[in-house]
């Protein structure tokens, strides 16, 4: 019998939405760790699948995006955000095939994040993208994560930020919850990064674990991940390892209870599941309730919950507490030869031996 558990949709959504570091500009270790602004001159687009609202007490609707924005601006980057208007978790690489989109600038940013990008040429402008021919309203339907990246790269950044060339890098996240194992295929955070490499722009997708309840996403997790992310991007940039051949998926463990994240590990996407969709028929009728199932997190799952890869992202992240990094590509052709083996090997070596430690 498969060992798995059905969760209430509201609880499990937080898990599915997805299942330590030194700040450059905020700690005394700056001088020892390198230049104060290692990302100076870089133009970075940030998107996510959690929206740009950051209004929920659980921090599940975009707060991680503002922590990522803060860290990148502190490292010297010029940052523009174009993100979904509403939460779009689980949208994968979905796109909208018609209608009108509006990229509306947010003027009142979440408290504490107003001045993070004051010195950036673009001011860290934040845009929410809705499906509307006029201003985005509270209940306006949202563009998908992939929509926002495609819009930005195909004219949105030119119109709104005056960027006449593509950004140097696209970052997605920080997602509220890890994106590991089978959930990676559903992840809008990863889908938005794939949309970037589709257009020839390097991309990284960031996702952070929640607390022990899997319902709340503490700021400390986002901040540790964001500051680690800034150092990771700086290291990749310094070595010329930012490539559009594949995206990097970076997941961060829960550090909210005081445990420190362990060293980055180069992993593969797991072949099991951590969470999955379940469908419960209502009586004998035609309707089914959508629920989410949670597999055992101790590795004892069977069937679709079983994990068969020793280097699985879920194992190293959830069971062992490491930062996990995995390469993700757009190419769904089975058996396609790796056409960037040299870059892949160099980045794997960097992650295992030279990447910053939390």
mmCIF file of C-alpha atoms in Angstrom:
data_model
loop_
_atom_site.group_PDB
_atom_site.id
_atom_site.type_symbol
_atom_site.label_atom_id
_atom_site.label_comp_id
_atom_site.label_asym_id
_atom_site.label_seq_id
_atom_site.Cartn_x
_atom_site.Cartn_y
_atom_site.Cartn_z
ATOM 1 C CA UNK A 1 0.000 0.000 0.000
ATOM 2 C CA UNK A 2 1.281 3.449 -0.846
ATOM 3 C CA UNK A 3 2.192 5.532 2.152
ATOM 4 C CA UNK A 4 0.790 8.939 1.580
ATOM 5 C CA UNK A 5 -1.497 11.479 3.166
ATOM 6 C CA UNK A 6 -4.248 13.717 1.811
ATOM 7 C CA UNK A 7 -4.070 17.292 2.993
ATOM 8 C CA UNK A 8 -6.645 20.015 3.089
ATOM 9 C CA UNK A 9 -6.172 22.068 -0.062
ATOM 10 C CA UNK A 10 -5.351 25.251 1.821
ATOM 11 C CA UNK A 11 -2.568 23.515 3.735
ATOM 12 C CA UNK A 12 -1.139 21.485 0.920
ATOM 13 C CA UNK A 13 -1.122 24.342 -1.545
ATOM 14 C CA UNK A 14 1.602 25.923 0.530
ATOM 15 C CA UNK A 15 3.621 22.722 0.258
ATOM 16 C CA UNK A 16 3.080 22.369 -3.481
ATOM 17 C CA UNK A 17 3.635 26.030 -4.159
ATOM 18 C CA UNK A 18 6.625 24.773 -3.760
ATOM 19 C CA UNK A 19 6.515 21.286 -0.844
ATOM 20 C CA UNK A 20 22.939 31.578 5.602
ATOM 21 C CA UNK A 21 24.506 33.752 4.121
ATOM 22 C CA UNK A 22 26.301 37.013 4.269
ATOM 23 C CA UNK A 23 24.665 40.117 2.885
ATOM 24 C CA UNK A 24 26.967 42.227 0.752
ATOM 25 C CA UNK A 25 25.735 45.542 2.053
ATOM 26 C CA UNK A 26 24.451 44.611 5.483
ATOM 27 C CA UNK A 27 27.182 42.698 7.333
ATOM 28 C CA UNK A 28 30.679 43.265 8.578
ATOM 29 C CA UNK A 29 31.983 40.420 6.423
ATOM 30 C CA UNK A 30 31.573 42.429 3.211
ATOM 31 C CA UNK A 31 35.205 43.438 2.905
ATOM 32 C CA UNK A 32 36.406 39.894 3.476
ATOM 33 C CA UNK A 33 34.018 38.341 0.976
ATOM 34 C CA UNK A 34 34.860 40.543 -2.000
ATOM 35 C CA UNK A 35 33.846 43.833 -3.621
ATOM 36 C CA UNK A 36 30.993 45.704 -2.010
ATOM 37 C CA UNK A 37 29.040 45.701 -5.285
ATOM 38 C CA UNK A 38 29.999 42.570 -7.238
ATOM 39 C CA UNK A 39 26.939 42.810 -9.503
ATOM 40 C CA UNK A 40 27.516 46.425 -10.508
ATOM 41 C CA UNK A 41 26.626 46.984 -14.156
ATOM 42 C CA UNK A 42 24.313 43.966 -14.366
ATOM 43 C CA UNK A 43 20.706 44.354 -15.435
ATOM 44 C CA UNK A 44 18.478 41.779 -13.774
ATOM 45 C CA UNK A 45 14.802 40.977 -14.383
ATOM 46 C CA UNK A 46 13.003 39.346 -11.448
ATOM 47 C CA UNK A 47 9.718 37.443 -11.688
ATOM 48 C CA UNK A 48 7.999 34.666 -9.721
ATOM 49 C CA UNK A 49 4.790 32.669 -9.502
ATOM 50 C CA UNK A 50 3.662 33.953 -6.096
ATOM 51 C CA UNK A 51 2.623 37.426 -7.319
ATOM 52 C CA UNK A 52 4.011 40.793 -6.246
ATOM 53 C CA UNK A 53 1.337 41.415 -3.611
ATOM 54 C CA UNK A 54 3.171 40.328 -0.430
ATOM 55 C CA UNK A 55 0.028 40.881 1.631
ATOM 56 C CA UNK A 56 -0.561 37.550 3.402
ATOM 57 C CA UNK A 57 0.553 36.887 6.954
ATOM 58 C CA UNK A 58 1.949 33.524 5.815
ATOM 59 C CA UNK A 59 4.372 35.338 3.446
ATOM 60 C CA UNK A 60 3.264 33.000 0.657
ATOM 61 C CA UNK A 61 2.279 35.630 -1.911
ATOM 62 C CA UNK A 62 5.498 37.223 -3.046
ATOM 63 C CA UNK A 63 7.490 38.398 -0.056
ATOM 64 C CA UNK A 64 10.427 36.304 -1.255
ATOM 65 C CA UNK A 65 10.530 38.397 -4.422
ATOM 66 C CA UNK A 66 11.204 41.543 -2.370
ATOM 67 C CA UNK A 67 13.986 39.836 -0.428
ATOM 68 C CA UNK A 68 15.592 38.772 -3.706
ATOM 69 C CA UNK A 69 15.197 42.302 -5.087
ATOM 70 C CA UNK A 70 16.801 43.733 -1.945
ATOM 71 C CA UNK A 71 19.827 41.419 -2.097
ATOM 72 C CA UNK A 72 20.488 42.002 -5.798
ATOM 73 C CA UNK A 73 20.270 45.777 -5.476
ATOM 74 C CA UNK A 74 22.557 45.664 -2.423
ATOM 75 C CA UNK A 75 25.082 43.795 -4.574
ATOM 76 C CA UNK A 76 24.946 46.607 -7.129
ATOM 77 C CA UNK A 77 22.603 45.282 -9.813
ATOM 78 C CA UNK A 78 20.015 47.329 -11.692
ATOM 79 C CA UNK A 79 16.752 45.487 -11.051
ATOM 80 C CA UNK A 80 13.280 45.543 -12.600
ATOM 81 C CA UNK A 81 10.453 43.288 -11.410
ATOM 82 C CA UNK A 82 7.671 42.035 -13.676
ATOM 83 C CA UNK A 83 5.606 39.436 -11.859
ATOM 84 C CA UNK A 84 2.101 37.965 -11.940
ATOM 85 C CA UNK A 85 -0.642 40.126 -10.485
ATOM 86 C CA UNK A 86 -2.138 37.197 -8.571
ATOM 87 C CA UNK A 87 -0.675 33.983 -7.141
ATOM 88 C CA UNK A 88 0.031 31.610 -10.014
ATOM 89 C CA UNK A 89 1.582 28.628 -8.276
ATOM 90 C CA UNK A 90 1.484 25.395 -10.236
ATOM 91 C CA UNK A 91 1.204 27.075 -13.642
ATOM 92 C CA UNK A 92 4.425 25.575 -15.001
ATOM 93 C CA UNK A 93 5.212 26.992 -18.428
ATOM 94 C CA UNK A 94 1.581 27.914 -19.190
ATOM 95 C CA UNK A 95 1.002 30.980 -21.378
ATOM 96 C CA UNK A 96 -1.993 33.141 -22.285
ATOM 97 C CA UNK A 97 -2.851 32.923 -25.978
ATOM 98 C CA UNK A 98 -4.952 36.023 -26.499
ATOM 99 C CA UNK A 99 -6.405 39.184 -25.042
ATOM 100 C CA UNK A 100 -4.599 42.103 -23.443
ATOM 101 C CA UNK A 101 -2.078 42.331 -20.623
ATOM 102 C CA UNK A 102 -1.317 45.347 -18.474
ATOM 103 C CA UNK A 103 1.965 45.884 -16.638
ATOM 104 C CA UNK A 104 1.026 48.155 -13.754
ATOM 105 C CA UNK A 105 3.711 49.744 -11.600
ATOM 106 C CA UNK A 106 3.371 49.330 -7.873
ATOM 107 C CA UNK A 107 3.920 52.655 -6.166
ATOM 108 C CA UNK A 108 3.447 51.668 -2.498
ATOM 109 C CA UNK A 109 5.856 48.839 -1.795
ATOM 110 C CA UNK A 110 5.641 46.506 1.220
ATOM 111 C CA UNK A 111 6.816 48.121 4.443
ATOM 112 C CA UNK A 112 10.552 47.906 4.881
ATOM 113 C CA UNK A 113 11.345 47.413 1.196
ATOM 114 C CA UNK A 114 10.682 50.925 -0.104
ATOM 115 C CA UNK A 115 14.289 52.111 -0.328
ATOM 116 C CA UNK A 116 16.160 48.918 -1.195
ATOM 117 C CA UNK A 117 16.928 49.927 -4.771
ATOM 118 C CA UNK A 118 17.124 53.697 -4.482
ATOM 119 C CA UNK A 119 20.547 53.845 -6.130
ATOM 120 C CA UNK A 120 19.687 51.496 -8.998
ATOM 121 C CA UNK A 121 19.208 53.289 -12.352
ATOM 122 C CA UNK A 122 15.747 51.755 -12.710
ATOM 123 C CA UNK A 123 14.930 52.264 -9.054
ATOM 124 C CA UNK A 124 13.987 48.620 -8.619
ATOM 125 C CA UNK A 125 10.646 49.261 -10.321
ATOM 126 C CA UNK A 126 7.994 46.639 -9.546
ATOM 127 C CA UNK A 127 5.258 45.805 -12.074
ATOM 128 C CA UNK A 128 2.337 43.452 -11.617
ATOM 129 C CA UNK A 129 0.977 41.944 -14.837
ATOM 130 C CA UNK A 130 -2.744 41.291 -15.152
ATOM 131 C CA UNK A 131 -5.047 40.217 -17.971
ATOM 132 C CA UNK A 132 -6.841 43.491 -18.523
ATOM 133 C CA UNK A 133 -7.143 46.250 -21.090
ATOM 134 C CA UNK A 134 -7.186 48.819 -18.305
ATOM 135 C CA UNK A 135 -5.771 49.260 -14.815
ATOM 136 C CA UNK A 136 -5.288 46.099 -12.763
ATOM 137 C CA UNK A 137 -7.934 45.875 -10.054
ATOM 138 C CA UNK A 138 -7.969 43.807 -6.873
ATOM 139 C CA UNK A 139 -9.738 40.900 -8.560
ATOM 140 C CA UNK A 140 -8.193 41.187 -12.024
ATOM 141 C CA UNK A 141 -7.109 37.843 -13.485
ATOM 142 C CA UNK A 142 -3.374 37.393 -13.668
ATOM 143 C CA UNK A 143 -0.819 36.744 -16.347
ATOM 144 C CA UNK A 144 1.122 33.524 -15.857
ATOM 145 C CA UNK A 145 4.755 33.455 -14.726
ATOM 146 C CA UNK A 146 5.925 32.604 -18.249
ATOM 147 C CA UNK A 147 3.734 35.425 -19.615
ATOM 148 C CA UNK A 148 5.530 37.972 -17.460
ATOM 149 C CA UNK A 149 8.996 36.921 -18.609
ATOM 150 C CA UNK A 150 7.978 36.773 -22.264
ATOM 151 C CA UNK A 151 6.332 40.195 -21.987
ATOM 152 C CA UNK A 152 9.418 41.661 -20.342
ATOM 153 C CA UNK A 153 11.826 40.258 -22.921
ATOM 154 C CA UNK A 154 9.636 41.027 -25.919
ATOM 155 C CA UNK A 155 9.047 44.709 -25.354
ATOM 156 C CA UNK A 156 7.970 45.244 -21.761
ATOM 157 C CA UNK A 157 11.398 46.204 -20.446
ATOM 158 C CA UNK A 158 11.993 48.480 -23.395
ATOM 159 C CA UNK A 159 8.687 50.288 -22.843
ATOM 160 C CA UNK A 160 8.760 50.485 -19.058
ATOM 161 C CA UNK A 161 12.442 50.648 -18.144
ATOM 162 C CA UNK A 162 14.039 51.909 -21.342
ATOM 163 C CA UNK A 163 16.200 48.799 -21.635
ATOM 164 C CA UNK A 164 16.956 48.487 -25.328
ATOM 165 C CA UNK A 165 18.773 45.182 -24.898
ATOM 166 C CA UNK A 166 17.880 42.015 -23.040
ATOM 167 C CA UNK A 167 18.793 41.857 -19.348
ATOM 168 C CA UNK A 168 21.978 40.077 -18.362
ATOM 169 C CA UNK A 169 20.065 37.682 -16.140
ATOM 170 C CA UNK A 170 16.566 36.589 -15.156
ATOM 171 C CA UNK A 171 15.886 35.497 -11.586
ATOM 172 C CA UNK A 172 12.622 33.873 -10.522
ATOM 173 C CA UNK A 173 11.356 33.526 -6.968
ATOM 174 C CA UNK A 174 12.001 33.335 -4.176
ATOM 175 C CA UNK A 175 9.161 30.799 -4.162
ATOM 176 C CA UNK A 176 7.191 30.053 -1.009
ATOM 177 C CA UNK A 177 8.194 26.428 -0.590
ATOM 178 C CA UNK A 178 10.687 24.139 -2.308
ATOM 179 C CA UNK A 179 10.331 23.085 -5.920
ATOM 180 C CA UNK A 180 11.742 19.573 -5.966
ATOM 181 C CA UNK A 181 11.057 16.142 -7.459
ATOM 182 C CA UNK A 182 7.838 15.798 -9.478
ATOM 183 C CA UNK A 183 6.658 19.281 -8.480
ATOM 184 C CA UNK A 184 9.313 20.826 -10.711
ATOM 185 C CA UNK A 185 7.169 20.075 -13.769
ATOM 186 C CA UNK A 186 4.299 22.100 -12.282
ATOM 187 C CA UNK A 187 6.386 24.941 -10.901
ATOM 188 C CA UNK A 188 5.687 28.394 -12.262
ATOM 189 C CA UNK A 189 8.955 29.544 -10.702
ATOM 190 C CA UNK A 190 10.866 27.063 -12.834
ATOM 191 C CA UNK A 191 8.546 27.691 -15.801
ATOM 192 C CA UNK A 192 9.404 31.390 -15.765
ATOM 193 C CA UNK A 193 13.126 30.564 -15.751
ATOM 194 C CA UNK A 194 12.622 28.208 -18.688
ATOM 195 C CA UNK A 195 10.847 31.043 -20.545
ATOM 196 C CA UNK A 196 14.008 33.115 -20.086
ATOM 197 C CA UNK A 197 16.452 30.540 -21.464
ATOM 198 C CA UNK A 198 14.010 29.993 -24.334
ATOM 199 C CA UNK A 199 14.866 33.587 -25.263
ATOM 200 C CA UNK A 200 18.589 33.126 -24.777
ATOM 201 C CA UNK A 201 18.867 34.839 -21.379
ATOM 202 C CA UNK A 202 20.599 33.102 -18.430
ATOM 203 C CA UNK A 203 18.238 32.299 -15.557
ATOM 204 C CA UNK A 204 18.149 30.991 -12.001
ATOM 205 C CA UNK A 205 15.022 29.843 -10.152
ATOM 206 C CA UNK A 206 15.032 30.232 -6.358
ATOM 207 C CA UNK A 207 12.721 28.424 -3.913
ATOM 208 C CA UNK A 208 12.825 28.386 -0.106
ATOM 209 C CA UNK A 209 11.405 25.906 2.368
ATOM 210 C CA UNK A 210 8.696 26.894 4.784
ATOM 211 C CA UNK A 211 8.713 26.329 8.523
ATOM 212 C CA UNK A 212 7.915 23.026 10.193
ATOM 213 C CA UNK A 213 4.180 23.473 9.525
ATOM 214 C CA UNK A 214 4.721 23.969 5.777
ATOM 215 C CA UNK A 215 2.104 26.712 6.038
ATOM 216 C CA UNK A 216 4.260 29.727 6.867
ATOM 217 C CA UNK A 217 7.335 31.081 5.137
ATOM 218 C CA UNK A 218 9.522 33.004 7.573
ATOM 219 C CA UNK A 219 11.406 36.069 6.398
ATOM 220 C CA UNK A 220 14.609 34.567 7.792
ATOM 221 C CA UNK A 221 14.443 31.779 5.196
ATOM 222 C CA UNK A 222 13.904 34.181 2.327
ATOM 223 C CA UNK A 223 16.640 36.513 3.532
ATOM 224 C CA UNK A 224 19.228 33.776 3.992
ATOM 225 C CA UNK A 225 18.431 32.442 0.533
ATOM 226 C CA UNK A 226 18.490 35.864 -1.120
ATOM 227 C CA UNK A 227 21.835 36.797 0.357
ATOM 228 C CA UNK A 228 23.299 33.418 -0.558
ATOM 229 C CA UNK A 229 21.795 33.904 -4.030
ATOM 230 C CA UNK A 230 23.552 37.237 -4.487
ATOM 231 C CA UNK A 231 26.894 35.641 -3.669
ATOM 232 C CA UNK A 232 26.129 32.688 -5.921
ATOM 233 C CA UNK A 233 25.300 34.947 -8.869
ATOM 234 C CA UNK A 234 28.451 36.977 -8.179
ATOM 235 C CA UNK A 235 30.562 33.822 -8.263
ATOM 236 C CA UNK A 236 28.999 32.625 -11.494
ATOM 237 C CA UNK A 237 29.432 36.062 -13.056
ATOM 238 C CA UNK A 238 33.056 36.339 -11.997
ATOM 239 C CA UNK A 239 33.869 32.983 -13.606
ATOM 240 C CA UNK A 240 31.879 33.592 -16.784
ATOM 241 C CA UNK A 241 29.463 30.777 -15.933
ATOM 242 C CA UNK A 242 26.129 32.502 -16.541
ATOM 243 C CA UNK A 243 24.752 30.604 -19.524
ATOM 244 C CA UNK A 244 21.419 30.449 -21.386
ATOM 245 C CA UNK A 245 22.021 26.786 -22.261
ATOM 246 C CA UNK A 246 20.177 25.709 -19.122
ATOM 247 C CA UNK A 247 18.654 27.277 -16.025
ATOM 248 C CA UNK A 248 19.814 26.613 -12.476
ATOM 249 C CA UNK A 249 17.250 25.613 -9.872
ATOM 250 C CA UNK A 250 18.347 26.631 -6.373
ATOM 251 C CA UNK A 251 16.428 25.380 -3.327
ATOM 252 C CA UNK A 252 17.117 26.422 0.270
ATOM 253 C CA UNK A 253 16.297 24.495 3.457
ATOM 254 C CA UNK A 254 14.368 25.738 6.466
ATOM 255 C CA UNK A 255 16.654 27.696 8.807
ATOM 256 C CA UNK A 256 13.899 29.388 10.820
ATOM 257 C CA UNK A 257 14.406 27.159 13.876
ATOM 258 C CA UNK A 258 18.097 28.005 14.084
ATOM 259 C CA UNK A 259 19.686 25.190 12.092
ATOM 260 C CA UNK A 260 22.181 26.424 9.525
ATOM 261 C CA UNK A 261 21.859 25.488 5.865
ATOM 262 C CA UNK A 262 24.502 23.010 4.741
ATOM 263 C CA UNK A 263 26.851 23.409 1.788
ATOM 264 C CA UNK A 264 25.458 23.504 -1.775
ATOM 265 C CA UNK A 265 25.096 20.124 -3.477
ATOM 266 C CA UNK A 266 24.825 19.455 -7.209
ATOM 267 C CA UNK A 267 21.698 17.336 -7.653
ATOM 268 C CA UNK A 268 19.222 15.949 -10.136
ATOM 269 C CA UNK A 269 15.489 16.535 -10.053
ATOM 270 C CA UNK A 270 14.060 13.645 -8.069
ATOM 271 C CA UNK A 271 12.009 10.952 -9.806
ATOM 272 C CA UNK A 272 9.546 10.562 -6.947
ATOM 273 C CA UNK A 273 6.982 12.937 -5.510
ATOM 274 C CA UNK A 274 6.806 15.060 -2.412
ATOM 275 C CA UNK A 275 3.276 16.283 -3.092
ATOM 276 C CA UNK A 276 0.808 15.284 -5.775
ATOM 277 C CA UNK A 277 -2.689 16.105 -6.989
ATOM 278 C CA UNK A 278 -5.518 13.936 -5.716
ATOM 279 C CA UNK A 279 -9.130 13.934 -6.914
ATOM 280 C CA UNK A 280 -12.030 12.959 -4.659
ATOM 281 C CA UNK A 281 -15.382 12.210 -6.248
ATOM 282 C CA UNK A 282 -18.388 13.929 -4.736
ATOM 283 C CA UNK A 283 -20.813 11.120 -4.123
ATOM 284 C CA UNK A 284 -21.776 9.412 -7.389
ATOM 285 C CA UNK A 285 -21.891 12.615 -9.408
ATOM 286 C CA UNK A 286 -19.676 14.143 -12.054
ATOM 287 C CA UNK A 287 -17.758 16.439 -9.718
ATOM 288 C CA UNK A 288 -14.400 15.855 -8.054
ATOM 289 C CA UNK A 289 -12.772 17.838 -5.291
ATOM 290 C CA UNK A 290 -9.147 18.709 -5.959
ATOM 291 C CA UNK A 291 -6.902 17.939 -3.013
ATOM 292 C CA UNK A 292 -3.172 17.650 -2.620
ATOM 293 C CA UNK A 293 -1.432 14.613 -1.220
ATOM 294 C CA UNK A 294 1.704 14.801 0.870
ATOM 295 C CA UNK A 295 4.200 11.954 0.663
ATOM 296 C CA UNK A 296 6.179 10.958 3.784
ATOM 297 C CA UNK A 297 9.144 13.268 4.162
ATOM 298 C CA UNK A 298 11.272 10.581 5.810
ATOM 299 C CA UNK A 299 11.883 8.724 2.531
ATOM 300 C CA UNK A 300 9.602 5.812 3.401
ATOM 301 C CA UNK A 301 7.108 6.429 0.612
ATOM 302 C CA UNK A 302 6.113 3.813 -1.937
ATOM 303 C CA UNK A 303 4.644 3.947 -5.432
ATOM 304 C CA UNK A 304 4.714 7.471 -6.822
ATOM 305 C CA UNK A 305 6.102 8.677 -3.496
ATOM 306 C CA UNK A 306 9.205 6.504 -3.786
ATOM 307 C CA UNK A 307 12.455 8.263 -4.633
ATOM 308 C CA UNK A 308 14.933 6.250 -6.684
ATOM 309 C CA UNK A 309 17.799 8.695 -7.138
ATOM 310 C CA UNK A 310 20.590 8.997 -4.589
ATOM 311 C CA UNK A 311 21.374 12.491 -5.884
ATOM 312 C CA UNK A 312 17.744 13.661 -5.804
ATOM 313 C CA UNK A 313 17.111 17.291 -4.921
ATOM 314 C CA UNK A 314 14.361 16.353 -2.464
ATOM 315 C CA UNK A 315 16.623 13.995 -0.504
ATOM 316 C CA UNK A 316 19.505 16.438 -0.114
ATOM 317 C CA UNK A 317 17.202 19.381 0.658
ATOM 318 C CA UNK A 318 14.445 17.955 2.832
ATOM 319 C CA UNK A 319 16.217 15.039 4.517
ATOM 320 C CA UNK A 320 19.760 16.390 4.822
ATOM 321 C CA UNK A 321 19.333 20.167 4.985
ATOM 322 C CA UNK A 322 21.622 21.174 2.116
ATOM 323 C CA UNK A 323 21.197 23.924 -0.434
ATOM 324 C CA UNK A 324 20.478 22.056 -3.664
ATOM 325 C CA UNK A 325 21.315 23.181 -7.187
ATOM 326 C CA UNK A 326 20.136 21.377 -10.304
ATOM 327 C CA UNK A 327 20.353 22.216 -14.021
ATOM 328 C CA UNK A 328 17.010 22.447 -15.836
ATOM 329 C CA UNK A 329 16.506 22.717 -19.588
ATOM 330 C CA UNK A 330 13.626 23.440 -21.961
ATOM 331 C CA UNK A 331 14.437 20.420 -24.169
ATOM 332 C CA UNK A 332 11.872 17.659 -23.671
ATOM 333 C CA UNK A 333 13.343 15.388 -26.358
ATOM 334 C CA UNK A 334 14.330 12.164 -24.617
ATOM 335 C CA UNK A 335 17.937 11.175 -25.208
ATOM 336 C CA UNK A 336 19.083 14.522 -26.569
ATOM 337 C CA UNK A 337 22.874 14.810 -26.208
ATOM 338 C CA UNK A 338 24.008 17.523 -23.828
ATOM 339 C CA UNK A 339 25.188 20.370 -26.051
ATOM 340 C CA UNK A 340 26.790 22.372 -23.251
ATOM 341 C CA UNK A 341 28.783 19.671 -21.500
ATOM 342 C CA UNK A 342 31.746 21.960 -20.844
ATOM 343 C CA UNK A 343 29.577 24.619 -19.176
ATOM 344 C CA UNK A 344 27.701 21.940 -17.224
ATOM 345 C CA UNK A 345 30.910 20.389 -15.918
ATOM 346 C CA UNK A 346 32.378 23.772 -14.980
ATOM 347 C CA UNK A 347 29.259 24.830 -13.077
ATOM 348 C CA UNK A 348 29.052 21.476 -11.298
ATOM 349 C CA UNK A 349 32.682 21.882 -10.218
ATOM 350 C CA UNK A 350 31.979 25.431 -9.061
ATOM 351 C CA UNK A 351 28.966 24.327 -7.001
ATOM 352 C CA UNK A 352 30.806 21.432 -5.389
ATOM 353 C CA UNK A 353 34.116 23.151 -4.697
ATOM 354 C CA UNK A 354 33.988 26.946 -5.064
ATOM 355 C CA UNK A 355 30.423 28.161 -4.494
ATOM 356 C CA UNK A 356 29.717 30.322 -1.439
ATOM 357 C CA UNK A 357 28.737 28.510 1.729
ATOM 358 C CA UNK A 358 25.607 29.472 3.676
#
